[in-house]
GROMACS .gro file of C-alpha atoms in nm:
model
  344
    1GLY     CA    1   0.006   0.015  -0.022
    2LEU     CA    2   0.086   0.361  -0.037
    3ILE     CA    3   0.329   0.506   0.281
    4MET     CA    4   0.237   0.854   0.393
    5PRO     CA    5   0.469   1.105   0.478
    6THR     CA    6   0.472   1.164   0.873
    7PRO     CA    7   0.454   1.574   0.939
    8LEU     CA    8   0.785   1.526   1.040
    9LEU     CA    9   0.918   1.425   0.685
   10ARG     CA   10   0.627   1.716   0.508
   11ASN     CA   11   0.801   1.948   0.720
   12LYS     CA   12   1.152   1.896   0.648
   13ASP     CA   13   1.056   1.885   0.271
   14LYS     CA   14   0.918   2.261   0.334
   15ILE     CA   15   1.213   2.376   0.485
   16ASN     CA   16   1.446   2.247   0.205
   17LYS     CA   17   1.188   2.427  -0.026
   18LEU     CA   18   1.255   2.718   0.171
   19HIS     CA   19   1.620   2.705   0.185
   20VAL     CA   20   1.616   2.623  -0.231
   21PHE     CA   21   1.408   2.972  -0.230
   22PHE     CA   22   1.631   3.186  -0.038
   23THR     CA   23   1.980   3.020  -0.200
   24ILE     CA   24   1.833   3.143  -0.564
   25PHE     CA   25   1.685   3.471  -0.421
   26ILE     CA   26   2.026   3.570  -0.283
   27GLY     CA   27   2.180   3.415  -0.580
   28MET     CA   28   2.016   3.615  -0.789
   29TYR     CA   29   2.120   3.958  -0.616
   30VAL     CA   30   2.483   3.851  -0.620
   31MET     CA   31   2.462   3.753  -1.029
   32TRP     CA   32   2.316   4.122  -1.042
   33MET     CA   33   2.617   4.290  -0.853
   34ILE     CA   34   2.857   4.106  -1.026
   35TYR     CA   35   2.663   4.218  -1.376
   36TYR     CA   36   2.620   4.551  -1.262
   37HIS     CA   37   3.000   4.591  -1.148
   38ILE     CA   38   3.105   4.458  -1.497
   39ARG     CA   39   2.869   4.661  -1.681
   40VAL     CA   40   2.963   4.984  -1.487
   41ASN     CA   41   3.278   4.982  -1.356
   42ILE     CA   42   3.404   4.777  -1.589
   43MET     CA   43   3.225   4.847  -1.938
   44GLY     CA   44   3.187   5.210  -1.879
   45GLY     CA   45   2.798   5.191  -1.879
   46GLU     CA   46   2.624   5.473  -1.785
   47TYR     CA   47   2.275   5.495  -1.656
   48PRO     CA   48   2.019   5.325  -1.673
   49SER     CA   49   2.265   5.018  -1.719
   50ALA     CA   50   2.204   4.767  -1.491
   51GLN     CA   51   1.946   4.964  -1.286
   52PHE     CA   52   1.576   4.900  -1.218
   53LEU     CA   53   1.450   5.203  -1.352
   54PHE     CA   54   1.512   5.361  -1.686
   55LEU     CA   55   1.483   5.718  -1.689
   56ARG     CA   56   1.655   5.920  -1.392
   57ASN     CA   57   1.421   6.211  -1.407
   58ASP     CA   58   1.151   5.967  -1.343
   59LYS     CA   59   1.269   5.863  -1.034
   60TYR     CA   60   0.941   5.847  -0.763
   61LYS     CA   61   0.787   6.047  -1.053
   62ASP     CA   62   0.447   5.868  -1.024
   63PHE     CA   63   0.421   5.943  -0.653
   64ALA     CA   64   0.410   6.326  -0.781
   65THR     CA   65   0.257   6.284  -1.064
   66ILE     CA   66  -0.071   6.140  -0.913
   67ASN     CA   67  -0.070   6.434  -0.615
   68GLN     CA   68  -0.051   6.676  -0.842
   69ALA     CA   69  -0.380   6.542  -1.029
   70ILE     CA   70  -0.585   6.515  -0.709
   71SER     CA   71  -0.435   6.803  -0.495
   72HIS     CA   72  -0.731   7.020  -0.689
   73LEU     CA   73  -0.990   6.716  -0.708
   74ASN     CA   74  -0.987   6.738  -1.090
   75PRO     CA   75  -0.802   6.447  -1.232
   76TYR     CA   76  -1.011   6.307  -1.494
   77LEU     CA   77  -1.147   6.635  -1.675
   78SER     CA   78  -0.768   6.755  -1.660
   79LYS     CA   79  -0.644   6.477  -1.831
   80LEU     CA   80  -0.366   6.416  -1.565
   81SER     CA   81  -0.471   6.082  -1.440
   82ASN     CA   82  -0.643   5.804  -1.513
   83TYR     CA   83  -0.615   5.618  -1.199
   84PRO     CA   84  -0.906   5.458  -1.011
   85PRO     CA   85  -1.145   5.711  -0.795
   86LEU     CA   86  -1.033   5.519  -0.440
   87ILE     CA   87  -0.669   5.565  -0.507
   88LEU     CA   88  -0.673   5.935  -0.613
   89SER     CA   89  -0.870   5.950  -0.255
   90PHE     CA   90  -0.602   5.800  -0.094
   91ALA     CA   91  -0.351   6.017  -0.300
   92TYR     CA   92  -0.513   6.304  -0.146
   93ILE     CA   93  -0.411   6.277   0.168
   94PHE     CA   94  -0.028   6.301   0.051
   95ALA     CA   95  -0.129   6.564  -0.186
   96LYS     CA   96  -0.224   6.793   0.055
   97TRP     CA   97   0.059   6.741   0.300
   98GLY     CA   98   0.264   6.904   0.000
   99ASP     CA   99   0.235   7.225  -0.251
  100TYR     CA  100   0.264   7.070  -0.597
  101THR     CA  101   0.121   7.433  -0.728
  102ASN     CA  102   0.478   7.546  -0.862
  103TYR     CA  103   0.533   7.273  -1.060
  104ASP     CA  104   0.406   7.132  -1.404
  105VAL     CA  105   0.489   6.860  -1.627
  106PHE     CA  106   0.819   6.946  -1.704
  107THR     CA  107   0.936   7.034  -1.337
  108LEU     CA  108   0.792   6.805  -1.130
  109GLN     CA  109   1.050   6.548  -1.067
  110ASN     CA  110   1.178   6.855  -0.888
  111SER     CA  111   0.908   6.856  -0.619
  112LEU     CA  112   1.068   6.612  -0.442
  113ALA     CA  113   1.363   6.800  -0.337
  114ASP     CA  114   1.080   6.982  -0.121
  115PRO     CA  115   1.181   6.819   0.244
  116VAL     CA  116   0.827   6.840   0.314
  117ILE     CA  117   0.710   6.675   0.007
  118TRP     CA  118   0.987   6.382   0.045
  119ARG     CA  119   0.894   6.367   0.405
  120SER     CA  120   0.567   6.251   0.274
  121PHE     CA  121   0.707   5.991   0.025
  122VAL     CA  122   0.917   5.816   0.261
  123ILE     CA  123   0.657   5.792   0.517
  124PHE     CA  124   0.398   5.645   0.198
  125ILE     CA  125   0.713   5.397   0.126
  126ALA     CA  126   0.776   5.292   0.495
  127SER     CA  127   0.408   5.234   0.561
  128TYR     CA  128   0.424   5.003   0.269
  129VAL     CA  129   0.706   4.800   0.389
  130VAL     CA  130   0.577   4.808   0.759
  131ALA     CA  131   0.215   4.657   0.627
  132VAL     CA  132   0.420   4.395   0.412
  133ILE     CA  133   0.621   4.288   0.685
  134ALA     CA  134   0.346   4.301   0.928
  135ILE     CA  135   0.108   4.063   0.730
  136CYS     CA  136   0.420   3.782   0.689
  137VAL     CA  137   0.435   3.816   1.082
  138TYR     CA  138   0.077   3.792   1.133
  139VAL     CA  139   0.061   3.491   0.894
  140ALA     CA  140   0.356   3.356   1.125
  141GLY     CA  141   0.153   3.404   1.454
  142ARG     CA  142  -0.140   3.208   1.303
  143ILE     CA  143   0.060   2.908   1.193
  144ASN     CA  144   0.198   2.872   1.562
  145LYS     CA  145  -0.132   2.925   1.718
  146LYS     CA  146  -0.286   2.613   1.498
  147ARG     CA  147   0.027   2.423   1.589
  148GLY     CA  148  -0.020   2.470   1.928
  149THR     CA  149   0.329   2.389   2.048
  150SER     CA  150   0.473   2.559   2.351
  151GLU     CA  151   0.848   2.505   2.196
  152THR     CA  152   0.960   2.897   2.207
  153SER     CA  153   1.237   2.798   1.988
  154ARG     CA  154   1.014   2.642   1.718
  155LYS     CA  155   0.796   2.948   1.740
  156VAL     CA  156   1.057   3.216   1.723
  157LYS     CA  157   1.188   3.026   1.378
  158THR     CA  158   0.853   3.096   1.239
  159TYR     CA  159   0.833   3.441   1.311
  160VAL     CA  160   1.194   3.502   1.184
  161VAL     CA  161   1.137   3.257   0.869
  162TYR     CA  162   0.839   3.505   0.757
  163PHE     CA  163   0.942   3.805   0.857
  164ILE     CA  164   1.268   3.743   0.639
  165LEU     CA  165   1.041   3.645   0.380
  166GLY     CA  166   0.862   3.978   0.394
  167VAL     CA  167   1.175   4.146   0.390
  168ALA     CA  168   1.262   3.911   0.073
  169PHE     CA  169   0.924   4.029  -0.062
  170VAL     CA  170   1.018   4.405  -0.047
  171LEU     CA  171   1.320   4.356  -0.168
  172SER     CA  172   1.236   4.162  -0.474
  173ALA     CA  173   1.293   4.367  -0.811
  174PRO     CA  174   0.889   4.445  -0.857
  175SER     CA  175   0.862   4.578  -0.525
  176LEU     CA  176   1.173   4.771  -0.584
  177TYR     CA  177   1.058   4.908  -0.924
  178MET     CA  178   0.741   4.993  -0.757
  179ILE     CA  179   0.966   5.222  -0.485
  180ASP     CA  180   1.164   5.364  -0.760
  181ARG     CA  181   0.847   5.487  -0.953
  182GLY     CA  182   0.678   5.581  -0.630
  183ASN     CA  183   0.385   5.362  -0.733
  184TYR     CA  184   0.059   5.380  -0.576
  185LEU     CA  185   0.042   5.040  -0.664
  186VAL     CA  186   0.193   4.898  -0.348
  187VAL     CA  187  -0.135   5.014  -0.165
  188SER     CA  188  -0.300   4.761  -0.436
  189ILE     CA  189  -0.016   4.486  -0.299
  190VAL     CA  190  -0.078   4.544   0.037
  191LEU     CA  191  -0.483   4.471  -0.001
  192TYR     CA  192  -0.438   4.165  -0.224
  193MET     CA  193  -0.223   4.026   0.067
  194LEU     CA  194  -0.485   4.108   0.305
  195TRP     CA  195  -0.746   3.910   0.067
  196ALA     CA  196  -0.529   3.610   0.030
  197VAL     CA  197  -0.479   3.611   0.414
  198ALA     CA  198  -0.853   3.620   0.446
  199GLU     CA  199  -0.943   3.369   0.243
  200GLU     CA  200  -0.739   3.117   0.437
  201GLU     CA  201  -0.772   3.199   0.784
  202SER     CA  202  -1.139   3.308   0.754
  203PRO     CA  203  -1.344   3.170   0.461
  204ASP     CA  204  -1.641   3.180   0.600
  205SER     CA  205  -1.636   3.542   0.697
  206TYR     CA  206  -1.695   3.861   0.449
  207TRP     CA  207  -1.329   4.011   0.496
  208GLY     CA  208  -1.197   3.825   0.166
  209PRO     CA  209  -1.458   3.985  -0.078
  210VAL     CA  210  -1.429   4.324   0.098
  211PHE     CA  211  -1.039   4.355   0.069
  212LEU     CA  212  -1.070   4.178  -0.282
  213ALA     CA  213  -1.282   4.492  -0.372
  214LEU     CA  214  -1.092   4.766  -0.234
  215CYS     CA  215  -0.773   4.581  -0.397
  216ALA     CA  216  -0.961   4.629  -0.740
  217ALA     CA  217  -1.113   4.964  -0.706
  218THR     CA  218  -0.737   5.106  -0.627
  219LYS     CA  219  -0.563   4.924  -0.956
  220VAL     CA  220  -0.856   4.743  -1.168
  221TYR     CA  221  -0.640   4.452  -1.300
  222PRO     CA  222  -0.762   4.253  -1.010
  223VAL     CA  223  -1.133   4.275  -1.074
  224TYR     CA  224  -1.176   3.904  -1.281
  225ILE     CA  225  -1.045   3.763  -0.947
  226VAL     CA  226  -1.448   3.794  -0.854
  227LEU     CA  227  -1.521   3.539  -1.058
  228LEU     CA  228  -1.363   3.311  -0.805
  229TYR     CA  229  -1.686   3.355  -0.604
  230PHE     CA  230  -1.909   3.300  -0.924
  231PHE     CA  231  -1.740   2.950  -0.942
  232ASP     CA  232  -1.766   2.843  -0.635
  233LYS     CA  233  -2.129   2.955  -0.626
  234LYS     CA  234  -2.051   3.185  -0.314
  235PHE     CA  235  -2.304   3.451  -0.421
  236LYS     CA  236  -2.304   3.668  -0.080
  237LYS     CA  237  -1.944   3.717  -0.082
  238LEU     CA  238  -2.007   3.809  -0.484
  239PHE     CA  239  -2.256   4.035  -0.373
  240VAL     CA  240  -2.044   4.184  -0.080
  241CYS     CA  241  -1.753   4.216  -0.333
  242CYS     CA  242  -1.960   4.409  -0.645
  243ALA     CA  243  -2.138   4.622  -0.365
  244THR     CA  244  -1.820   4.722  -0.183
  245GLY     CA  245  -1.624   4.786  -0.514
  246ALA     CA  246  -1.948   4.994  -0.624
  247VAL     CA  247  -1.962   5.214  -0.353
  248THR     CA  248  -1.547   5.277  -0.302
  249THR     CA  249  -1.574   5.348  -0.698
  250LEU     CA  250  -1.865   5.557  -0.760
  251VAL     CA  251  -1.888   5.780  -0.418
  252PRO     CA  252  -1.540   5.970  -0.441
  253ILE     CA  253  -1.633   6.070  -0.795
  254PHE     CA  254  -1.897   6.320  -0.608
  255PHE     CA  255  -1.646   6.488  -0.443
  256PHE     CA  256  -1.436   6.573  -0.778
  257GLU     CA  257  -1.486   6.886  -0.936
  258GLY     CA  258  -1.692   6.889  -1.250
  259GLY     CA  259  -2.009   6.711  -1.329
  260TYR     CA  260  -2.062   6.367  -1.210
  261LEU     CA  261  -2.114   6.207  -1.531
  262GLU     CA  262  -1.844   6.386  -1.687
  263ASN     CA  263  -1.619   6.239  -1.458
  264VAL     CA  264  -1.746   5.897  -1.482
  265LYS     CA  265  -1.707   5.892  -1.852
  266GLU     CA  266  -1.338   6.062  -1.822
  267PHE     CA  267  -1.287   5.744  -1.557
  268VAL     CA  268  -1.416   5.495  -1.817
  269LYS     CA  269  -1.260   5.613  -2.104
  270GLY     CA  270  -0.936   5.614  -1.896
  271VAL     CA  271  -0.935   5.261  -1.768
  272GLY     CA  272  -0.792   5.062  -2.106
  273GLY     CA  273  -0.538   5.296  -2.072
  274PHE     CA  274  -0.152   5.080  -2.003
  275GLY     CA  275   0.184   5.196  -1.955
  276ILE     CA  276   0.411   5.171  -2.257
  277GLY     CA  277   0.662   4.946  -2.025
  278VAL     CA  278   0.985   4.937  -2.101
  279ASN     CA  279   1.151   5.115  -2.427
  280ALA     CA  280   1.399   4.900  -2.582
  281GLY     CA  281   1.585   5.200  -2.638
  282TYR     CA  282   1.752   5.144  -2.276
  283PHE     CA  283   1.952   4.848  -2.139
  284THR     CA  284   1.742   4.698  -1.839
  285VAL     CA  285   1.820   4.413  -1.585
  286GLY     CA  286   1.609   4.065  -1.644
  287ILE     CA  287   1.538   3.870  -1.974
  288THR     CA  288   1.379   4.177  -2.120
  289GLY     CA  289   1.702   4.328  -2.103
  290ALA     CA  290   1.898   4.022  -2.253
  291LEU     CA  291   1.632   4.035  -2.533
  292ILE     CA  292   1.736   4.406  -2.577
  293TYR     CA  293   2.098   4.361  -2.592
  294LEU     CA  294   2.027   4.076  -2.834
  295GLU     CA  295   1.807   4.313  -3.052
  296ARG     CA  296   2.043   4.603  -3.038
  297ALA     CA  297   2.352   4.378  -3.162
  298LEU     CA  298   2.145   4.248  -3.438
  299GLY     CA  299   2.037   4.567  -3.561
  300ILE     CA  300   1.646   4.603  -3.490
  301PRO     CA  301   1.561   4.953  -3.454
  302VAL     CA  302   1.422   5.080  -3.100
  303GLU     CA  303   1.047   5.096  -3.191
  304LEU     CA  304   1.032   4.733  -3.346
  305SER     CA  305   1.214   4.570  -3.068
  306THR     CA  306   0.991   4.771  -2.824
  307GLN     CA  307   0.647   4.643  -3.001
  308LYS     CA  308   0.776   4.271  -3.029
  309ASN     CA  309   0.947   4.267  -2.674
  310HIS     CA  310   0.588   4.350  -2.547
  311GLN     CA  311   0.415   4.135  -2.790
  312ILE     CA  312   0.631   3.813  -2.690
  313TRP     CA  313   0.556   3.880  -2.285
  314LEU     CA  314   0.206   3.909  -2.388
  315VAL     CA  315   0.173   3.555  -2.553
  316ALA     CA  316   0.475   3.428  -2.259
  317GLY     CA  317   0.163   3.566  -1.977
  318VAL     CA  318  -0.088   3.351  -2.157
  319ILE     CA  319   0.076   3.077  -2.156
  320ILE     CA  320   0.217   3.094  -1.805
  321SER     CA  321  -0.111   3.168  -1.726
  322LEU     CA  322  -0.293   2.879  -1.883
  323ALA     CA  323   0.025   2.664  -1.715
  324GLY     CA  324  -0.069   2.778  -1.392
  325PHE     CA  325  -0.397   2.692  -1.401
  326ILE     CA  326  -0.309   2.344  -1.531
  327PHE     CA  327  -0.080   2.282  -1.279
  328LEU     CA  328  -0.331   2.417  -1.003
  329ALA     CA  329  -0.655   2.213  -1.144
  330LYS     CA  330  -0.601   2.012  -0.809
  331ASP     CA  331  -0.591   2.248  -0.577
  332LYS     CA  332  -0.923   2.220  -0.368
  333LYS     CA  333  -0.875   2.609  -0.273
  334ARG     CA  334  -0.962   2.768  -0.583
  335TRP     CA  335  -0.828   3.143  -0.404
  336ARG     CA  336  -0.508   3.011  -0.420
  337GLN     CA  337  -0.553   2.924  -0.832
  338PHE     CA  338  -0.624   3.258  -0.886
  339PHE     CA  339  -0.346   3.420  -0.660
  340VAL     CA  340  -0.051   3.198  -0.803
  341VAL     CA  341  -0.176   3.324  -1.180
  342THR     CA  342  -0.197   3.689  -1.091
  343ILE     CA  343   0.169   3.645  -0.925
  344GLU     CA  344   0.290   3.473  -1.263
   0.00000   0.00000   0.00000
């Protein structure tokens, strides 16, 4: 007959996987440091070679751009932003912290030289870092509680591992890129993590759909995850999620300058807007950077290279997502399927 693995063996397997994860994570950073040294110090490459951000003047600029857009409560009719109303309302707190009236689109990057605006940015990013690590530590506490162990060393190990996991997340390339941009997407990330924790720890409560609605109301992309409540026939959760999303999206627009319907129309028009991504005229880190190096070596024009890279990643994203669905088809918790596919 089949021999089921003991809890001890399962724990050892998890520990071994964590060792592999952290080894790869640290190894990638060491490789980047070596690459940076060769590219910048030996080959004489200048910014943005081997950097996370490819435009120096854009450093932290998203933070200032959104704050300026909402500072006079006229983000849509002024064409300054297409961000969802809820995240703009959140940004309004930081927008009122500093004075953006003396800056325009050409000088906005200088706003962070203002000590007051810089202090608000530091507090914003620090709040993100603390929130991510706090969520990880909370999960560690829940794990210790479920185990019911009184062994202090084991509890401490769990807390340390999840603390390091939170730090590793903050120091991951996508996270550093968001920080480097000063992007309000970090708020959506925190809400997304809270949704995952709520669905795991309190599957019968309505905190999951509330956090999911708030996440989608700050960045529209995660909205498709609401389908998991439909597939699982959790129609009460579906209603709570949709109602919360509708209220937190439509109500803030009442406080914006101009007519309500005009603002709604401009917001809907801007929902489909996407960033241009990484322009192939700049050298970047990672697989995209490797593609750009190859394309530049082959003499492919920058415009064509940028377009082709976007198409490659679009196709790759679809393939990876389908593979994720296939590999996770037998997972009993559908929220984990959506969570993993979204991360991919």
